[in-house]
Amino acid sequence: MAQWNRSGYFRSSVSRDVNPDLEAERRTASFSVERLTAVLDGGADNTRTRRAMEAVIHRDPVFSREKQYFQSQNERYEAAVRKAVRLKEKMLQRGWTENRPETKYFYRALGGDVAFNVHRVFKNSILALGTDEQIAKWIPLAEKYHIIGTYAQTELGHGTFLRGLETTATFDTSTQEFTLNTPRISAMKWWPGDLGRSATHAVVFAQLYVKGECYGLHPFIVQIRSLRDHLPAPGVTVGDIGPKMNFEHIDNGYLMLQSVTIPRENMLGRFSQVLPDGTYMKRGSDKINYLTMIVTRVEMLWVEVIPALQKACTIAVRYSVVRRQSKLNPGEAEAKILDYQTQQQKLLPLLATAYALHFMNAYVNKFYSKGYTEIREGNFDSLPELHALTSGLKAIITDYCTAGAEVCLRACGGHGYSALSGLPFLYTKVAASCTYEGDNTVLFLQTARYLVKCLAAVHAGQPTPPSVAYLSLTNSRKCWVRTEADLLKPDIYAEAYRRRASRLLSTAAAKLQALIQSGAEEYVAWNRCTVQLVQAAKAHCQYIIVKNFIDTVEKLTNEAEIQKIMKHLCDLFALHGIFSNTGDFLHDGYISGDQMDLVTASYLDLLAVIRSDAVPLVDAFDFTDENLNSALGSYDGHVYQRLYEWAQKSPTNQQVSQAYESYLKPLFQGALSKL
Amino acid sequence: MVMKLREYGIADPDEIYWFKSSIHRGRPEPLDLHLGMFLPTLLTQATLEQQDRFFMPAWNLEIIGTYAQTEMGHGTHLRGLETTATYDPATQEFILNSPTVTSIKWWPGGLGKTSNYAIVLAQLYTQGQCKGLHAFIVPIRQMGTHEPLPGITVGDIGPKFGYDEMDNGYLKMDNFRIPRENMLMKYAKVEPDGTYVKPLSDKLTYGTMVFIRSLIVGDSARSLCRACTIAIRYSSVRHQSELTPGEPEPQILDYQTQQYKLFPLLATAYAFHCVGAYMKKTYHRITGDINQGNLRELPELHALSAGLKAFTSWTANAGIEECRMACGGHGYSRCSGLPDIYVTFTPSCTYEGENTVMMLQTARFLVKSYTQVSSGQLVSGMVSYLNDLSGQRIQPQQVAARPTAVLINDPASLVEAYKLRASRLVEAAAKNLQAELTRRKSQEDSWNRTSVDLVRASEAHCHYVVVKLFTAQLSEINDAAVHAVMSNLCLLYALYGISKHTGDFLQAGILTNAQVTQVYQRVKELLAAIRPNAVALVDAFDFHDNHLGSVLGRYDGNIYENMFEWAKKSPLNKTEVHESFHKHLKPMQAKL
């Protein structure tokens, strides 16, 4: 049998033990996988750095994920804490910093399976919301893990609606302290990661009361466990919220505060402060609390969400060329399941999506870095656009990746259902992203609210920010496509998407306007238009993603082969989107029924084109076997041997089952005499 | 549980189902395959002599058996199974072998740890010839010690998405010998000298498949009903944000977007309930026919059951996840019960026939019927609408002249619209297939290149059948108030389906742009109309809290207190300070 432990890092050396079905796919690649990997990494230097860091992680047995699928919640949690601690040691030894791109690489190598992720959110929130003195006091402690922090915003009864949070922080001028309270059970903090068992401190969001007046939601640093014996601090009730669909390695927790006092200096004060005499002072925008959420939303996309889809595609595509089932032609061997059109139709559009989102993320990061710096300097001009853009993209990207990972899981038949395929783990983990850091429907509506405002600005002849400038373009009446080849022109499909986004927004906005003019209160009218508004926001995001894919492909001019295959993927992504939403494009007659038949034909033809490069395209994501942790998706394609070997490790096979002794044995005894 | 079944004398399959589900909340368990496959296979395929030997010990659970068909490398394509059973006339034994890694039996429930017998499907070799797949009764564990027998390697296949309670297993056989009499020989036989005797018709197995698929359709309905119950009750207890400034936070079920997520699923749950009942009824009716030797309806029912199995399980699968996500973060906690419903249900998209393969089976029947109609023969049953095609030879212009015919408030008229859509997509797929055939030689290749169209056609056909059955159900309701609310659900189901596939209806000229706009509008009006009855409509499913297994879906709605109580039991909460603090964190802090 093949060797199981070969690290993906050394894979560039020619390996002789790759499954021939997989080997054959790689031999016919139309482009250099290594160069595409470099493009994805933003340069060959980055690829080298990344691989070096991944190798360090994979060589260390502490980081091994070999037992992951067999562990209990307790074991998973403990392993994650152990990994976090070891990672800290490694970082100190090697001089790695928490600044990108290193963070990105080791989190990628760990597959997110490490504790204290929210500890980073804790630090980020202090960096974003704290004064310079607060940063100087708390950040070094947090860096050294002398304190472990969490970010406690969501409550048992409240998530989306921040103003509805019930935790209170009341200032007492005589003691110069805030007293924090959880007034009722629905006000318990619920869900924050690292809170249940690990955290010693929390940034707690509470309604600020001074002299009987409520000033709204503010962040406070609260110590919740003793630094000496780790026991809960007086007045603090804290624990784990119990098993979830995944994230068993994280101690998502609850927190109840009963008259817990903290000094005045513990209110994070970059944007608002309470002076010793109780005077409340505010500077900057109300929206500043959103900044931490924006940071987290942007980070989660590249840490957790997009890689999940890329990994799922890697596993499903590799497995689909190793798995053979039924015959395409009588007399021939059973066919690779990827040769079935229905399998291509499931997986290849997802592969195109994985690329589209990777490029979209690169754009968002650039946009965000610029905006973040400006906001920190007190210039809030870009905040609304940044907020709208990241809200909508977070929603659509998590939707895409969650749905996509599930399709990959089901595309692997029965074996996809085995935990050892790695797919249930990927799916259940990414599925959480649709609700954490903002429920997707709510986020789409935030983007929609911004779009409606921008559309009003366009009508009023005012200037609009770049990401919505398209709303002011005039619409052509008919699509002029005549052949399948016409549909492969990016201008054509970009225009179709633009028009659709523009039309859906105008329709929704007009309806909203009409309801208001007919006398409905604005909020009632809004609620009655929300289904349409969500559709408009989605169409907007899809247009942006298609447009960005086109722009990215255009810039790949010095990589002719890669540009060519990326162009195919871009075409596939765009045409699949039209094929899946034909009604939107047919509705106002912009695309005719005959043209839609061309879209279908063109889309199906592209599947066959991309089919031949499918394996090289997933190889280019360059996930190590350790990182995929999948018996179906490993680089060498020895699917069945690996499934068999891994199954042996199952705890049920290592120990005698109590079930036999207690229940089955008595039943079986009766047969001894008769058989 | 089995002890209780015996004690109460419960033997009817339906009664067993309800008894089981009230104990296990519809969860799988190790004896499922024994009761569901091993015993029935003995009954249908064993000779009387074999039944004498095996049935009573199996009934008394001295023998616990499983059904080992799927192999690691082979599922859908039965002819590809590799396990061999070679007859040795010298000893009058079969020699069983798993010749490759891919031939290891993989997945059978109860195989890993529980069973001591298995019915193994293997390629039969006798007198040097392969006679295809046959079933053999194979002892795998020693009576008394429960140790695997020599030549048998057996174990659990490891953790899965769900089904933690079930020891799905693997089985590898090396020159393992069983007596000749252990081949199930009611139909095919091997004589002592090795002579092979062929079985009669194989169409009879269709009946069993239809039955199992009708169970899955019923399961789709029930799983979706449970998920809707949880999500709708929670949505009426959860308050969030504000609709009207200054007023208290509203129930999230008052948000249009929430209604738009949940009410179409509620309507779907009711629709699938009808479909499940219809299939079961039809199965029982046809079983009567089969016993009288009338197999005429069987092929259609078999084809239809494949598509409906796929259609309902795909929809329910996605619907359960919708329900979970509609419950926000709390839906993700296992206390909601929704993750467990999902992971338990989702394999039904794969088992008993992978869904895409199922859709293509239905498509094969549709294309066959279409060809039949084209050659002037009429077809009957659910596909009879294809007969209209021959008369009209649907042309786009002609169809375009029809749109005014569709009345969007009349379920019967919507059934017609769905019918037109199905016939247009079946025709398109059949024509594309024909075009491929004229361009290429191979039948299989052409089929493959048309399969995306074919699946679409099957889906449209199944969708039509569901709308038709749901609409037909309305006329059987006598209570006026119930009729009114069910009519709204039925309309919502039909109109929502149109709104999700407007392209099909527009492109075929079944609806105009203006009508599509009306459909969107009407869907939203129906949401508001259903809102006041939403909780009553899920209460009517009548799931006991124990069966629902959900803190969020409790009948009394006291969710927050009970979530807290539930969380306190988390394994991580056993001690106030977790041991990993002493083991890892503290030493680390000391160093820095």
JSON list of N, CA and C in Angstrom, two decimals, chain A residues 76 190-191 241-250 252 304 402 424-436, chain B residues 161 230 234 320-340 342-343 550 552 563 566:
[
{"chain": "A", "resi": 76, "resn": "ARG", "atom": "N", "xyz": [-11.41, 17.86, 21.35]},
{"chain": "A", "resi": 76, "resn": "ARG", "atom": "CA", "xyz": [-11.20, 18.85, 20.29]},
{"chain": "A", "resi": 76, "resn": "ARG", "atom": "C", "xyz": [-10.81, 20.20, 20.91]},
{"chain": "A", "resi": 190, "resn": "TRP", "atom": "N", "xyz": [-24.19, 35.35, 24.74]},
{"chain": "A", "resi": 190, "resn": "TRP", "atom": "CA", "xyz": [-24.37, 33.98, 24.27]},
{"chain": "A", "resi": 190, "resn": "TRP", "atom": "C", "xyz": [-23.68, 33.85, 22.92]},
{"chain": "A", "resi": 191, "resn": "TRP", "atom": "N", "xyz": [-22.86, 32.89, 22.75]},
{"chain": "A", "resi": 191, "resn": "TRP", "atom": "CA", "xyz": [-22.16, 32.56, 21.50]},
{"chain": "A", "resi": 191, "resn": "TRP", "atom": "C", "xyz": [-20.69, 32.99, 21.40]},
{"chain": "A", "resi": 241, "resn": "ILE", "atom": "N", "xyz": [-21.73, 26.86, 25.79]},
{"chain": "A", "resi": 241, "resn": "ILE", "atom": "CA", "xyz": [-23.15, 26.77, 25.40]},
{"chain": "A", "resi": 241, "resn": "ILE", "atom": "C", "xyz": [-23.56, 25.40, 24.86]},
{"chain": "A", "resi": 242, "resn": "GLY", "atom": "N", "xyz": [-22.63, 24.45, 24.82]},
{"chain": "A", "resi": 242, "resn": "GLY", "atom": "CA", "xyz": [-23.03, 23.09, 24.41]},
{"chain": "A", "resi": 242, "resn": "GLY", "atom": "C", "xyz": [-22.73, 22.80, 22.95]},
{"chain": "A", "resi": 243, "resn": "PRO", "atom": "N", "xyz": [-22.99, 21.55, 22.54]},
{"chain": "A", "resi": 243, "resn": "PRO", "atom": "CA", "xyz": [-22.60, 21.11, 21.19]},
{"chain": "A", "resi": 243, "resn": "PRO", "atom": "C", "xyz": [-23.30, 21.87, 20.07]},
{"chain": "A", "resi": 244, "resn": "LYS", "atom": "N", "xyz": [-22.56, 22.06, 18.98]},
{"chain": "A", "resi": 244, "resn": "LYS", "atom": "CA", "xyz": [-23.08, 22.76, 17.82]},
{"chain": "A", "resi": 244, "resn": "LYS", "atom": "C", "xyz": [-22.91, 21.85, 16.60]},
{"chain": "A", "resi": 245, "resn": "MET", "atom": "N", "xyz": [-23.26, 22.42, 15.46]},
{"chain": "A", "resi": 245, "resn": "MET", "atom": "CA", "xyz": [-23.14, 21.66, 14.23]},
{"chain": "A", "resi": 245, "resn": "MET", "atom": "C", "xyz": [-21.66, 21.39, 13.92]},
{"chain": "A", "resi": 246, "resn": "ASN", "atom": "N", "xyz": [-20.79, 22.31, 14.33]},
{"chain": "A", "resi": 246, "resn": "ASN", "atom": "CA", "xyz": [-19.34, 22.15, 14.16]},
{"chain": "A", "resi": 246, "resn": "ASN", "atom": "C", "xyz": [-18.71, 23.11, 15.17]},
{"chain": "A", "resi": 247, "resn": "PHE", "atom": "N", "xyz": [-17.48, 23.51, 14.95]},
{"chain": "A", "resi": 247, "resn": "PHE", "atom": "CA", "xyz": [-16.76, 24.39, 15.88]},
{"chain": "A", "resi": 247, "resn": "PHE", "atom": "C", "xyz": [-16.71, 23.78, 17.27]},
{"chain": "A", "resi": 248, "resn": "GLU", "atom": "N", "xyz": [-16.59, 22.45, 17.33]},
{"chain": "A", "resi": 248, "resn": "GLU", "atom": "CA", "xyz": [-16.51, 21.81, 18.63]},
{"chain": "A", "resi": 248, "resn": "GLU", "atom": "C", "xyz": [-15.20, 22.14, 19.33]},
{"chain": "A", "resi": 249, "resn": "HIS", "atom": "N", "xyz": [-14.21, 22.61, 18.57]},
{"chain": "A", "resi": 249, "resn": "HIS", "atom": "CA", "xyz": [-12.94, 22.97, 19.20]},
{"chain": "A", "resi": 249, "resn": "HIS", "atom": "C", "xyz": [-13.02, 24.33, 19.89]},
{"chain": "A", "resi": 250, "resn": "ILE", "atom": "N", "xyz": [-14.09, 25.05, 19.63]},
{"chain": "A", "resi": 250, "resn": "ILE", "atom": "CA", "xyz": [-14.22, 26.38, 20.22]},
{"chain": "A", "resi": 250, "resn": "ILE", "atom": "C", "xyz": [-15.23, 26.35, 21.37]},
{"chain": "A", "resi": 252, "resn": "ASN", "atom": "N", "xyz": [-17.58, 28.24, 22.56]},
{"chain": "A", "resi": 252, "resn": "ASN", "atom": "CA", "xyz": [-18.56, 29.33, 22.52]},
{"chain": "A", "resi": 252, "resn": "ASN", "atom": "C", "xyz": [-19.27, 29.38, 23.87]},
{"chain": "A", "resi": 304, "resn": "GLU", "atom": "N", "xyz": [-11.71, 31.66, 6.59]},
{"chain": "A", "resi": 304, "resn": "GLU", "atom": "CA", "xyz": [-12.59, 30.50, 6.72]},
{"chain": "A", "resi": 304, "resn": "GLU", "atom": "C", "xyz": [-13.40, 30.19, 5.47]},
{"chain": "A", "resi": 402, "resn": "THR", "atom": "N", "xyz": [-21.22, 28.17, 1.18]},
{"chain": "A", "resi": 402, "resn": "THR", "atom": "CA", "xyz": [-21.98, 27.17, 1.94]},
{"chain": "A", "resi": 402, "resn": "THR", "atom": "C", "xyz": [-22.74, 26.24, 0.99]},
{"chain": "A", "resi": 424, "resn": "PRO", "atom": "N", "xyz": [-18.09, 16.76, 5.30]},
{"chain": "A", "resi": 424, "resn": "PRO", "atom": "CA", "xyz": [-19.03, 17.18, 6.34]},
{"chain": "A", "resi": 424, "resn": "PRO", "atom": "C", "xyz": [-18.41, 18.25, 7.25]},
{"chain": "A", "resi": 425, "resn": "PHE", "atom": "N", "xyz": [-17.15, 18.09, 7.55]},
{"chain": "A", "resi": 425, "resn": "PHE", "atom": "CA", "xyz": [-16.48, 19.07, 8.40]},
{"chain": "A", "resi": 425, "resn": "PHE", "atom": "C", "xyz": [-16.43, 20.44, 7.73]},
{"chain": "A", "resi": 426, "resn": "LEU", "atom": "N", "xyz": [-16.02, 20.45, 6.46]},
{"chain": "A", "resi": 426, "resn": "LEU", "atom": "CA", "xyz": [-15.95, 21.72, 5.75]},
{"chain": "A", "resi": 426, "resn": "LEU", "atom": "C", "xyz": [-17.32, 22.38, 5.66]},
{"chain": "A", "resi": 427, "resn": "TYR", "atom": "N", "xyz": [-18.32, 21.56, 5.34]},
{"chain": "A", "resi": 427, "resn": "TYR", "atom": "CA", "xyz": [-19.65, 22.13, 5.16]},
{"chain": "A", "resi": 427, "resn": "TYR", "atom": "C", "xyz": [-20.22, 22.68, 6.46]},
{"chain": "A", "resi": 428, "resn": "THR", "atom": "N", "xyz": [-20.19, 21.87, 7.51]},
{"chain": "A", "resi": 428, "resn": "THR", "atom": "CA", "xyz": [-20.82, 22.33, 8.74]},
{"chain": "A", "resi": 428, "resn": "THR", "atom": "C", "xyz": [-20.10, 23.54, 9.31]},
{"chain": "A", "resi": 429, "resn": "LYS", "atom": "N", "xyz": [-18.82, 23.65, 9.00]},
{"chain": "A", "resi": 429, "resn": "LYS", "atom": "CA", "xyz": [-18.08, 24.81, 9.52]},
{"chain": "A", "resi": 429, "resn": "LYS", "atom": "C", "xyz": [-18.45, 26.07, 8.75]},
{"chain": "A", "resi": 430, "resn": "VAL", "atom": "N", "xyz": [-18.43, 25.96, 7.43]},
{"chain": "A", "resi": 430, "resn": "VAL", "atom": "CA", "xyz": [-18.69, 27.16, 6.63]},
{"chain": "A", "resi": 430, "resn": "VAL", "atom": "C", "xyz": [-20.17, 27.55, 6.73]},
{"chain": "A", "resi": 431, "resn": "ALA", "atom": "N", "xyz": [-21.03, 26.58, 7.03]},
{"chain": "A", "resi": 431, "resn": "ALA", "atom": "CA", "xyz": [-22.46, 26.88, 7.14]},
{"chain": "A", "resi": 431, "resn": "ALA", "atom": "C", "xyz": [-22.74, 27.92, 8.22]},
{"chain": "A", "resi": 432, "resn": "ALA", "atom": "N", "xyz": [-21.90, 27.93, 9.24]},
{"chain": "A", "resi": 432, "resn": "ALA", "atom": "CA", "xyz": [-22.12, 28.89, 10.33]},
{"chain": "A", "resi": 432, "resn": "ALA", "atom": "C", "xyz": [-21.93, 30.32, 9.84]},
{"chain": "A", "resi": 433, "resn": "SER", "atom": "N", "xyz": [-21.13, 30.48, 8.80]},
{"chain": "A", "resi": 433, "resn": "SER", "atom": "CA", "xyz": [-20.77, 31.83, 8.36]},
{"chain": "A", "resi": 433, "resn": "SER", "atom": "C", "xyz": [-21.96, 32.60, 7.80]},
{"chain": "A", "resi": 434, "resn": "CYS", "atom": "N", "xyz": [-23.04, 31.88, 7.45]},
{"chain": "A", "resi": 434, "resn": "CYS", "atom": "CA", "xyz": [-24.22, 32.59, 6.93]},
{"chain": "A", "resi": 434, "resn": "CYS", "atom": "C", "xyz": [-24.94, 33.36, 8.01]},
{"chain": "A", "resi": 435, "resn": "THR", "atom": "N", "xyz": [-24.71, 32.99, 9.27]},
{"chain": "A", "resi": 435, "resn": "THR", "atom": "CA", "xyz": [-25.41, 33.72, 10.33]},
{"chain": "A", "resi": 435, "resn": "THR", "atom": "C", "xyz": [-24.46, 34.51, 11.23]},
{"chain": "A", "resi": 436, "resn": "TYR", "atom": "N", "xyz": [-23.21, 34.02, 11.42]},
{"chain": "A", "resi": 436, "resn": "TYR", "atom": "CA", "xyz": [-22.36, 34.82, 12.33]},
{"chain": "A", "resi": 436, "resn": "TYR", "atom": "C", "xyz": [-21.83, 36.06, 11.62]},
{"chain": "B", "resi": 161, "resn": "PHE", "atom": "N", "xyz": [-21.24, 12.09, 8.91]},
{"chain": "B", "resi": 161, "resn": "PHE", "atom": "CA", "xyz": [-21.89, 13.37, 9.09]},
{"chain": "B", "resi": 161, "resn": "PHE", "atom": "C", "xyz": [-22.88, 13.28, 10.25]},
{"chain": "B", "resi": 230, "resn": "ILE", "atom": "N", "xyz": [-40.20, 23.69, 14.04]},
{"chain": "B", "resi": 230, "resn": "ILE", "atom": "CA", "xyz": [-39.22, 24.35, 14.89]},
{"chain": "B", "resi": 230, "resn": "ILE", "atom": "C", "xyz": [-39.03, 25.80, 14.46]},
{"chain": "B", "resi": 234, "resn": "TYR", "atom": "N", "xyz": [-40.23, 29.04, 16.66]},
{"chain": "B", "resi": 234, "resn": "TYR", "atom": "CA", "xyz": [-39.16, 29.93, 17.14]},
{"chain": "B", "resi": 234, "resn": "TYR", "atom": "C", "xyz": [-39.36, 31.35, 16.61]},
{"chain": "B", "resi": 320, "resn": "ILE", "atom": "N", "xyz": [-34.65, 22.03, 4.93]},
{"chain": "B", "resi": 320, "resn": "ILE", "atom": "CA", "xyz": [-34.26, 21.89, 6.33]},
{"chain": "B", "resi": 320, "resn": "ILE", "atom": "C", "xyz": [-33.15, 22.89, 6.65]},
{"chain": "B", "resi": 321, "resn": "GLU", "atom": "N", "xyz": [-32.20, 23.03, 5.73]},
{"chain": "B", "resi": 321, "resn": "GLU", "atom": "CA", "xyz": [-31.12, 23.99, 5.94]},
{"chain": "B", "resi": 321, "resn": "GLU", "atom": "C", "xyz": [-31.65, 25.42, 5.95]},
{"chain": "B", "resi": 322, "resn": "GLU", "atom": "N", "xyz": [-32.61, 25.72, 5.07]},
{"chain": "B", "resi": 322, "resn": "GLU", "atom": "CA", "xyz": [-33.26, 27.04, 5.08]},
{"chain": "B", "resi": 322, "resn": "GLU", "atom": "C", "xyz": [-33.85, 27.31, 6.47]},
{"chain": "B", "resi": 323, "resn": "CYS", "atom": "N", "xyz": [-34.56, 26.31, 6.99]},
{"chain": "B", "resi": 323, "resn": "CYS", "atom": "CA", "xyz": [-35.18, 26.47, 8.30]},
{"chain": "B", "resi": 323, "resn": "CYS", "atom": "C", "xyz": [-34.12, 26.73, 9.36]},
{"chain": "B", "resi": 324, "resn": "ARG", "atom": "N", "xyz": [-33.02, 25.98, 9.27]},
{"chain": "B", "resi": 324, "resn": "ARG", "atom": "CA", "xyz": [-31.96, 26.18, 10.25]},
{"chain": "B", "resi": 324, "resn": "ARG", "atom": "C", "xyz": [-31.41, 27.60, 10.17]},
{"chain": "B", "resi": 325, "resn": "MET", "atom": "N", "xyz": [-31.15, 28.05, 8.95]},
{"chain": "B", "resi": 325, "resn": "MET", "atom": "CA", "xyz": [-30.57, 29.37, 8.82]},
{"chain": "B", "resi": 325, "resn": "MET", "atom": "C", "xyz": [-31.58, 30.46, 9.17]},
{"chain": "B", "resi": 326, "resn": "ALA", "atom": "N", "xyz": [-32.86, 30.15, 8.99]},
{"chain": "B", "resi": 326, "resn": "ALA", "atom": "CA", "xyz": [-33.88, 31.13, 9.36]},
{"chain": "B", "resi": 326, "resn": "ALA", "atom": "C", "xyz": [-33.92, 31.31, 10.88]},
{"chain": "B", "resi": 327, "resn": "CYS", "atom": "N", "xyz": [-33.33, 30.39, 11.62]},
{"chain": "B", "resi": 327, "resn": "CYS", "atom": "CA", "xyz": [-33.27, 30.52, 13.08]},
{"chain": "B", "resi": 327, "resn": "CYS", "atom": "C", "xyz": [-31.98, 31.21, 13.53]},
{"chain": "B", "resi": 328, "resn": "GLY", "atom": "N", "xyz": [-31.28, 31.82, 12.60]},
{"chain": "B", "resi": 328, "resn": "GLY", "atom": "CA", "xyz": [-30.09, 32.58, 12.94]},
{"chain": "B", "resi": 328, "resn": "GLY", "atom": "C", "xyz": [-29.05, 31.72, 13.63]},
{"chain": "B", "resi": 329, "resn": "GLY", "atom": "N", "xyz": [-28.28, 32.34, 14.52]},
{"chain": "B", "resi": 329, "resn": "GLY", "atom": "CA", "xyz": [-27.21, 31.64, 15.21]},
{"chain": "B", "resi": 329, "resn": "GLY", "atom": "C", "xyz": [-27.72, 30.45, 16.01]},
{"chain": "B", "resi": 330, "resn": "HIS", "atom": "N", "xyz": [-28.85, 30.63, 16.69]},
{"chain": "B", "resi": 330, "resn": "HIS", "atom": "CA", "xyz": [-29.35, 29.54, 17.55]},
{"chain": "B", "resi": 330, "resn": "HIS", "atom": "C", "xyz": [-29.70, 28.29, 16.75]},
{"chain": "B", "resi": 331, "resn": "GLY", "atom": "N", "xyz": [-30.03, 28.45, 15.47]},
{"chain": "B", "resi": 331, "resn": "GLY", "atom": "CA", "xyz": [-30.30, 27.29, 14.64]},
{"chain": "B", "resi": 331, "resn": "GLY", "atom": "C", "xyz": [-29.08, 26.40, 14.51]},
{"chain": "B", "resi": 332, "resn": "TYR", "atom": "N", "xyz": [-27.92, 27.00, 14.64]},
{"chain": "B", "resi": 332, "resn": "TYR", "atom": "CA", "xyz": [-26.65, 26.28, 14.47]},
{"chain": "B", "resi": 332, "resn": "TYR", "atom": "C", "xyz": [-26.31, 25.44, 15.71]},
{"chain": "B", "resi": 333, "resn": "SER", "atom": "N", "xyz": [-26.88, 25.82, 16.85]},
{"chain": "B", "resi": 333, "resn": "SER", "atom": "CA", "xyz": [-26.66, 25.03, 18.06]},
{"chain": "B", "resi": 333, "resn": "SER", "atom": "C", "xyz": [-27.44, 23.72, 17.95]},
{"chain": "B", "resi": 334, "resn": "ARG", "atom": "N", "xyz": [-26.87, 22.67, 18.47]},
{"chain": "B", "resi": 334, "resn": "ARG", "atom": "CA", "xyz": [-27.58, 21.40, 18.37]},
{"chain": "B", "resi": 334, "resn": "ARG", "atom": "C", "xyz": [-28.83, 21.37, 19.25]},
{"chain": "B", "resi": 335, "resn": "CYS", "atom": "N", "xyz": [-28.95, 22.35, 20.14]},
{"chain": "B", "resi": 335, "resn": "CYS", "atom": "CA", "xyz": [-30.17, 22.40, 20.95]},
{"chain": "B", "resi": 335, "resn": "CYS", "atom": "C", "xyz": [-31.39, 22.74, 20.08]},
{"chain": "B", "resi": 336, "resn": "SER", "atom": "N", "xyz": [-31.16, 23.29, 18.91]},
{"chain": "B", "resi": 336, "resn": "SER", "atom": "CA", "xyz": [-32.28, 23.61, 18.03]},
{"chain": "B", "resi": 336, "resn": "SER", "atom": "C", "xyz": [-32.87, 22.34, 17.43]},
{"chain": "B", "resi": 337, "resn": "GLY", "atom": "N", "xyz": [-32.09, 21.27, 17.41]},
{"chain": "B", "resi": 337, "resn": "GLY", "atom": "CA", "xyz": [-32.54, 20.03, 16.80]},
{"chain": "B", "resi": 337, "resn": "GLY", "atom": "C", "xyz": [-32.38, 20.01, 15.29]},
{"chain": "B", "resi": 338, "resn": "LEU", "atom": "N", "xyz": [-32.20, 21.17, 14.70]},
{"chain": "B", "resi": 338, "resn": "LEU", "atom": "CA", "xyz": [-32.15, 21.24, 13.24]},
{"chain": "B", "resi": 338, "resn": "LEU", "atom": "C", "xyz": [-30.90, 20.61, 12.63]},
{"chain": "B", "resi": 339, "resn": "PRO", "atom": "N", "xyz": [-29.71, 20.82, 13.23]},
{"chain": "B", "resi": 339, "resn": "PRO", "atom": "CA", "xyz": [-28.55, 20.13, 12.65]},
{"chain": "B", "resi": 339, "resn": "PRO", "atom": "C", "xyz": [-28.74, 18.62, 12.62]},
{"chain": "B", "resi": 340, "resn": "ASP", "atom": "N", "xyz": [-29.35, 18.07, 13.66]},
{"chain": "B", "resi": 340, "resn": "ASP", "atom": "CA", "xyz": [-29.53, 16.61, 13.70]},
{"chain": "B", "resi": 340, "resn": "ASP", "atom": "C", "xyz": [-30.55, 16.15, 12.66]},
{"chain": "B", "resi": 342, "resn": "TYR", "atom": "N", "xyz": [-31.10, 17.56, 9.89]},
{"chain": "B", "resi": 342, "resn": "TYR", "atom": "CA", "xyz": [-30.43, 17.67, 8.58]},
{"chain": "B", "resi": 342, "resn": "TYR", "atom": "C", "xyz": [-29.46, 16.51, 8.33]},
{"chain": "B", "resi": 343, "resn": "VAL", "atom": "N", "xyz": [-28.56, 16.27, 9.27]},
{"chain": "B", "resi": 343, "resn": "VAL", "atom": "CA", "xyz": [-27.55, 15.24, 8.99]},
{"chain": "B", "resi": 343, "resn": "VAL", "atom": "C", "xyz": [-28.16, 13.85, 8.91]},
{"chain": "B", "resi": 550, "resn": "SER", "atom": "N", "xyz": [-36.20, 19.49, 20.17]},
{"chain": "B", "resi": 550, "resn": "SER", "atom": "CA", "xyz": [-35.68, 20.82, 19.91]},
{"chain": "B", "resi": 550, "resn": "SER", "atom": "C", "xyz": [-36.04, 21.78, 21.04]},
{"chain": "B", "resi": 552, "resn": "LEU", "atom": "N", "xyz": [-35.66, 25.03, 20.65]},
{"chain": "B", "resi": 552, "resn": "LEU", "atom": "CA", "xyz": [-36.27, 26.19, 19.97]},
{"chain": "B", "resi": 552, "resn": "LEU", "atom": "C", "xyz": [-37.70, 25.92, 19.54]},
{"chain": "B", "resi": 563, "resn": "MET", "atom": "N", "xyz": [-32.76, 26.87, 26.99]},
{"chain": "B", "resi": 563, "resn": "MET", "atom": "CA", "xyz": [-31.44, 26.85, 26.36]},
{"chain": "B", "resi": 563, "resn": "MET", "atom": "C", "xyz": [-30.35, 26.89, 27.42]},
{"chain": "B", "resi": 566, "resn": "TRP", "atom": "N", "xyz": [-30.11, 23.60, 29.11]},
{"chain": "B", "resi": 566, "resn": "TRP", "atom": "CA", "xyz": [-29.49, 22.63, 28.18]},
{"chain": "B", "resi": 566, "resn": "TRP", "atom": "C", "xyz": [-27.98, 22.82, 28.14]}
]
